[in-house]
Amino acid sequence: MSYGKGFVIFKDFYEEWTMLTWNVLCITGRLQNNLSSQNVISNDDKVIYQRLNQALVELVNYSNVNMPFMGYYQDTDFEVLRQNTERTLQELYLLTRQFTMTTFHNHGEVENFHRLCIQFGEQFLGPCIDHLKAFCNMYSVARWRVVRAAQIARMRDQGTQLDEPVTSLVAFYSIMMYILAVLAARLQVRNTFLSSTFCVATAAAFTSGF
């Protein structure tokens, strides 16, 4: 598995974007747990939560323009992973779009959309994450083996050359963490939108249904 020049150019950007995104996701997740558990939180916390969500939206939009990771990882297995990831993100977009274009008139329509969300998880999101895990497990073992072999060779020959195996390993994890961050960020953005809007739609559906 090799890396094209594009990855080298965007390497720092991949890593910085991923680090920022995971930090925002972690803080947002903690604040969201407080909101969902109905803990007493300050108005400042609510403002921070809203700003973090907006920052996450901007990070997602920025990744669309500046981080086309597809194609920089030159491997047929990665191409399959790329296609599965793209398909999952596309289905997530379509699900959100369908929600924004639907008016919920009764509880049955609310339940039907809920089933669509479950179906998305079972048919697309779950298999995509499982594929990513399997891909990481398979290729990380091989790359660590190369690094250890290079370490042994360096000790045996009393050399200093270890850059390429380590660089390759770091690049591998950078790409994997980026893909996972893209999935997590998109899901969080959609979840925040769906949760807030879905509550209003559900209340309206129940009100009109009685």
mmCIF file of C-alpha atoms in Angstrom:
data_model
loop_
_atom_site.group_PDB
_atom_site.id
_atom_site.type_symbol
_atom_site.label_atom_id
_atom_site.label_comp_id
_atom_site.label_asym_id
_atom_site.label_seq_id
_atom_site.Cartn_x
_atom_site.Cartn_y
_atom_site.Cartn_z
ATOM 1 C CA MET A 1 0.000 0.000 0.000
ATOM 2 C CA SER A 2 1.559 3.297 -1.064
ATOM 3 C CA TYR A 3 0.781 6.981 -0.720
ATOM 4 C CA GLY A 4 0.479 9.488 -3.516
ATOM 5 C CA LYS A 5 2.038 12.942 -3.464
ATOM 6 C CA GLY A 6 -1.331 14.388 -2.512
ATOM 7 C CA PHE A 7 -1.206 12.757 0.879
ATOM 8 C CA VAL A 8 2.249 14.156 1.602
ATOM 9 C CA ILE A 9 1.019 17.653 0.737
ATOM 10 C CA PHE A 10 -2.069 17.384 2.933
ATOM 11 C CA LYS A 11 -0.500 15.331 5.746
ATOM 12 C CA ASP A 12 -0.316 18.158 8.294
ATOM 13 C CA PHE A 13 -3.804 19.274 7.375
ATOM 14 C CA TYR A 14 -5.200 15.762 7.842
ATOM 15 C CA GLU A 15 -3.684 15.479 11.297
ATOM 16 C CA GLU A 16 -4.636 18.966 12.491
ATOM 17 C CA TRP A 17 -8.199 18.651 11.181
ATOM 18 C CA THR A 18 -8.580 15.265 12.856
ATOM 19 C CA MET A 19 -7.205 16.515 16.184
ATOM 20 C CA LEU A 20 -9.483 19.567 16.187
ATOM 21 C CA THR A 21 -12.525 17.534 15.208
ATOM 22 C CA TRP A 22 -12.028 14.865 17.867
ATOM 23 C CA ASN A 23 -11.509 17.548 20.539
ATOM 24 C CA VAL A 24 -14.733 19.294 19.544
ATOM 25 C CA LEU A 25 -16.590 15.972 19.444
ATOM 26 C CA CYS A 26 -15.400 15.010 22.933
ATOM 27 C CA ILE A 27 -16.427 18.314 24.514
ATOM 28 C CA THR A 28 -19.724 18.407 22.614
ATOM 29 C CA GLY A 29 -20.492 14.861 23.703
ATOM 30 C CA ARG A 30 -20.019 15.719 27.372
ATOM 31 C CA LEU A 31 -22.204 18.808 27.140
ATOM 32 C CA GLN A 32 -24.825 16.861 25.216
ATOM 33 C CA ASN A 33 -24.925 14.219 27.938
ATOM 34 C CA ASN A 34 -25.626 16.933 30.495
ATOM 35 C CA LEU A 35 -28.426 18.311 28.333
ATOM 36 C CA SER A 36 -30.020 14.922 27.714
ATOM 37 C CA SER A 37 -29.817 13.928 31.382
ATOM 38 C CA GLN A 38 -31.547 17.202 32.306
ATOM 39 C CA ASN A 39 -28.767 18.215 34.650
ATOM 40 C CA VAL A 40 -28.778 21.827 35.730
ATOM 41 C CA ILE A 41 -26.477 23.630 33.324
ATOM 42 C CA SER A 42 -25.732 27.302 32.928
ATOM 43 C CA ASN A 43 -26.632 29.517 30.007
ATOM 44 C CA ASP A 44 -22.916 29.788 29.317
ATOM 45 C CA ASP A 45 -22.773 26.021 28.789
ATOM 46 C CA LYS A 46 -25.655 26.240 26.333
ATOM 47 C CA VAL A 47 -23.892 29.004 24.417
ATOM 48 C CA ILE A 48 -20.669 26.973 24.340
ATOM 49 C CA TYR A 49 -22.601 23.934 23.111
ATOM 50 C CA GLN A 50 -24.164 25.923 20.277
ATOM 51 C CA ARG A 51 -20.810 27.404 19.276
ATOM 52 C CA LEU A 52 -19.151 23.985 19.319
ATOM 53 C CA ASN A 53 -21.871 22.600 17.079
ATOM 54 C CA GLN A 54 -21.354 25.482 14.687
ATOM 55 C CA ALA A 55 -17.600 24.868 14.752
ATOM 56 C CA LEU A 56 -18.262 21.224 13.945
ATOM 57 C CA VAL A 57 -20.408 22.206 10.969
ATOM 58 C CA GLU A 58 -17.590 24.423 9.697
ATOM 59 C CA LEU A 59 -15.043 21.639 10.171
ATOM 60 C CA VAL A 60 -17.245 19.248 8.203
ATOM 61 C CA ASN A 61 -17.662 21.785 5.400
ATOM 62 C CA TYR A 62 -13.926 22.488 5.421
ATOM 63 C CA SER A 63 -13.139 18.792 5.086
ATOM 64 C CA ASN A 64 -15.327 18.593 1.981
ATOM 65 C CA VAL A 65 -13.232 21.226 0.232
ATOM 66 C CA ASN A 66 -9.717 20.637 1.492
ATOM 67 C CA MET A 67 -9.473 16.993 2.441
ATOM 68 C CA PRO A 68 -10.348 14.743 -0.490
ATOM 69 C CA PHE A 69 -8.694 11.697 1.083
ATOM 70 C CA MET A 70 -10.190 9.497 -1.618
ATOM 71 C CA GLY A 71 -7.522 8.475 -4.079
ATOM 72 C CA TYR A 72 -4.460 9.449 -2.046
ATOM 73 C CA TYR A 73 -4.223 5.977 -0.603
ATOM 74 C CA GLN A 74 -3.328 3.797 -3.588
ATOM 75 C CA ASP A 75 -4.673 0.349 -2.770
ATOM 76 C CA THR A 76 -7.586 -1.752 -4.055
ATOM 77 C CA ASP A 77 -8.790 -2.700 -0.552
ATOM 78 C CA PHE A 78 -8.763 0.934 0.465
ATOM 79 C CA GLU A 79 -10.780 1.745 -2.647
ATOM 80 C CA VAL A 80 -13.528 -0.580 -1.406
ATOM 81 C CA LEU A 81 -13.388 1.100 2.005
ATOM 82 C CA ARG A 82 -13.571 4.483 0.304
ATOM 83 C CA GLN A 83 -16.650 3.458 -1.653
ATOM 84 C CA ASN A 84 -18.387 2.096 1.443
ATOM 85 C CA THR A 85 -17.618 5.270 3.373
ATOM 86 C CA GLU A 86 -18.873 7.476 0.558
ATOM 87 C CA ARG A 87 -22.054 5.417 0.257
ATOM 88 C CA THR A 88 -22.694 5.640 4.001
ATOM 89 C CA LEU A 89 -22.199 9.413 4.027
ATOM 90 C CA GLN A 90 -24.450 9.755 0.996
ATOM 91 C CA GLU A 91 -27.194 7.700 2.649
ATOM 92 C CA LEU A 92 -26.865 9.829 5.783
ATOM 93 C CA TYR A 93 -27.269 12.955 3.673
ATOM 94 C CA LEU A 94 -30.333 11.510 1.917
ATOM 95 C CA LEU A 95 -31.880 10.521 5.239
ATOM 96 C CA THR A 96 -31.425 14.050 6.582
ATOM 97 C CA ARG A 97 -32.744 15.557 3.355
ATOM 98 C CA GLN A 98 -35.815 13.333 3.497
ATOM 99 C CA PHE A 99 -36.427 14.474 7.048
ATOM 100 C CA THR A 100 -36.250 18.165 6.136
ATOM 101 C CA MET A 101 -38.752 17.637 3.303
ATOM 102 C CA THR A 102 -41.243 15.621 5.362
ATOM 103 C CA THR A 103 -44.136 16.988 7.380
ATOM 104 C CA PHE A 104 -45.097 14.639 10.186
ATOM 105 C CA HIS A 105 -48.883 14.627 10.581
ATOM 106 C CA ASN A 106 -49.305 11.664 12.894
ATOM 107 C CA HIS A 107 -47.471 9.261 15.165
ATOM 108 C CA GLY A 108 -47.315 6.607 12.430
ATOM 109 C CA GLU A 109 -45.219 8.860 10.192
ATOM 110 C CA VAL A 110 -42.888 9.593 13.085
ATOM 111 C CA GLU A 111 -42.455 5.881 13.746
ATOM 112 C CA ASN A 112 -41.819 5.241 10.050
ATOM 113 C CA PHE A 113 -38.949 7.728 9.992
ATOM 114 C CA HIS A 114 -37.598 6.164 13.161
ATOM 115 C CA ARG A 115 -37.543 2.816 11.349
ATOM 116 C CA LEU A 116 -35.635 4.428 8.478
ATOM 117 C CA CYS A 117 -32.995 5.621 10.959
ATOM 118 C CA ILE A 118 -32.654 2.100 12.353
ATOM 119 C CA GLN A 119 -32.434 0.713 8.828
ATOM 120 C CA PHE A 120 -29.646 3.159 7.987
ATOM 121 C CA GLY A 121 -27.684 1.974 11.003
ATOM 122 C CA GLU A 122 -28.139 -1.695 10.191
ATOM 123 C CA GLN A 123 -27.574 -1.548 6.425
ATOM 124 C CA PHE A 124 -24.941 1.165 6.074
ATOM 125 C CA LEU A 125 -23.397 2.633 9.223
ATOM 126 C CA GLY A 126 -22.799 -0.611 11.123
ATOM 127 C CA PRO A 127 -21.242 -2.485 8.172
ATOM 128 C CA CYS A 128 -19.126 0.565 7.270
ATOM 129 C CA ILE A 129 -17.642 0.789 10.773
ATOM 130 C CA ASP A 130 -17.106 -2.980 10.883
ATOM 131 C CA HIS A 131 -15.284 -2.776 7.545
ATOM 132 C CA LEU A 132 -13.101 0.058 8.832
ATOM 133 C CA LYS A 133 -12.215 -1.960 11.950
ATOM 134 C CA ALA A 134 -11.355 -5.050 9.898
ATOM 135 C CA PHE A 135 -9.264 -2.985 7.479
ATOM 136 C CA CYS A 136 -7.353 -1.333 10.343
ATOM 137 C CA ASN A 137 -6.702 -4.641 12.082
ATOM 138 C CA MET A 138 -5.460 -6.305 8.921
ATOM 139 C CA TYR A 139 -3.126 -3.553 7.723
ATOM 140 C CA SER A 140 -1.878 -2.323 11.094
ATOM 141 C CA VAL A 141 -0.434 -5.764 11.897
ATOM 142 C CA ALA A 142 1.532 -5.776 8.649
ATOM 143 C CA ARG A 143 2.804 -2.236 9.151
ATOM 144 C CA TRP A 144 3.902 -2.851 12.728
ATOM 145 C CA ARG A 145 5.723 -5.939 11.522
ATOM 146 C CA VAL A 146 7.656 -3.811 9.021
ATOM 147 C CA VAL A 147 8.535 -1.278 11.733
ATOM 148 C CA ARG A 148 9.805 -3.978 14.099
ATOM 149 C CA ALA A 149 11.852 -5.561 11.322
ATOM 150 C CA ALA A 150 13.391 -2.165 10.571
ATOM 151 C CA GLN A 151 14.174 -1.671 14.270
ATOM 152 C CA ILE A 152 15.923 -5.041 14.425
ATOM 153 C CA ALA A 153 17.870 -4.288 11.246
ATOM 154 C CA ARG A 154 18.939 -0.914 12.627
ATOM 155 C CA MET A 155 20.209 -2.477 15.867
ATOM 156 C CA ARG A 156 21.947 -5.267 13.982
ATOM 157 C CA ASP A 157 23.627 -3.012 11.451
ATOM 158 C CA GLN A 158 24.045 -0.110 13.860
ATOM 159 C CA GLY A 159 22.385 2.111 11.311
ATOM 160 C CA THR A 160 20.028 5.048 11.637
ATOM 161 C CA GLN A 161 17.521 4.410 8.857
ATOM 162 C CA LEU A 162 14.042 4.010 10.333
ATOM 163 C CA ASP A 163 12.155 6.957 8.869
ATOM 164 C CA GLU A 164 10.243 5.266 6.041
ATOM 165 C CA PRO A 165 8.562 2.441 8.040
ATOM 166 C CA VAL A 166 7.589 4.816 10.854
ATOM 167 C CA THR A 167 6.368 7.484 8.435
ATOM 168 C CA SER A 168 4.280 4.882 6.642
ATOM 169 C CA LEU A 169 2.774 3.675 9.923
ATOM 170 C CA VAL A 170 1.947 7.207 11.068
ATOM 171 C CA ALA A 171 0.400 7.994 7.686
ATOM 172 C CA PHE A 172 -1.758 4.877 7.909
ATOM 173 C CA TYR A 173 -3.140 5.838 11.316
ATOM 174 C CA SER A 174 -3.603 9.455 10.222
ATOM 175 C CA ILE A 175 -5.823 8.381 7.356
ATOM 176 C CA MET A 176 -7.796 5.895 9.447
ATOM 177 C CA MET A 177 -8.405 8.439 12.213
ATOM 178 C CA TYR A 178 -9.418 11.001 9.616
ATOM 179 C CA ILE A 179 -12.011 8.690 8.055
ATOM 180 C CA LEU A 180 -13.439 7.863 11.467
ATOM 181 C CA ALA A 181 -13.498 11.557 12.406
ATOM 182 C CA VAL A 182 -15.381 12.406 9.206
ATOM 183 C CA LEU A 183 -18.001 9.765 10.003
ATOM 184 C CA ALA A 184 -18.296 10.852 13.635
ATOM 185 C CA ALA A 185 -18.492 14.562 12.800
ATOM 186 C CA ARG A 186 -21.129 14.087 10.109
ATOM 187 C CA LEU A 187 -23.182 11.894 12.447
ATOM 188 C CA GLN A 188 -22.946 14.429 15.279
ATOM 189 C CA VAL A 189 -23.954 17.315 13.026
ATOM 190 C CA ARG A 190 -26.904 15.353 11.643
ATOM 191 C CA ASN A 191 -27.816 14.060 15.097
ATOM 192 C CA THR A 192 -27.902 17.559 16.563
ATOM 193 C CA PHE A 193 -30.100 18.770 13.719
ATOM 194 C CA LEU A 194 -32.389 15.742 13.746
ATOM 195 C CA SER A 195 -32.736 15.664 17.527
ATOM 196 C CA SER A 196 -33.769 19.289 17.868
ATOM 197 C CA THR A 197 -36.087 19.241 14.847
ATOM 198 C CA PHE A 198 -37.443 15.768 15.515
ATOM 199 C CA CYS A 199 -38.669 16.829 18.972
ATOM 200 C CA VAL A 200 -40.686 19.642 17.406
ATOM 201 C CA ALA A 201 -42.010 17.372 14.636
ATOM 202 C CA THR A 202 -42.982 14.653 17.106
ATOM 203 C CA ALA A 203 -44.804 17.113 19.338
ATOM 204 C CA ALA A 204 -46.663 18.501 16.327
ATOM 205 C CA ALA A 205 -47.577 15.004 15.127
ATOM 206 C CA PHE A 206 -48.923 13.984 18.524
ATOM 207 C CA THR A 207 -50.845 17.247 18.876
ATOM 208 C CA SER A 208 -52.513 16.855 15.484
ATOM 209 C CA GLY A 209 -53.180 13.180 16.100
ATOM 210 C CA PHE A 210 -55.400 13.767 19.142
#
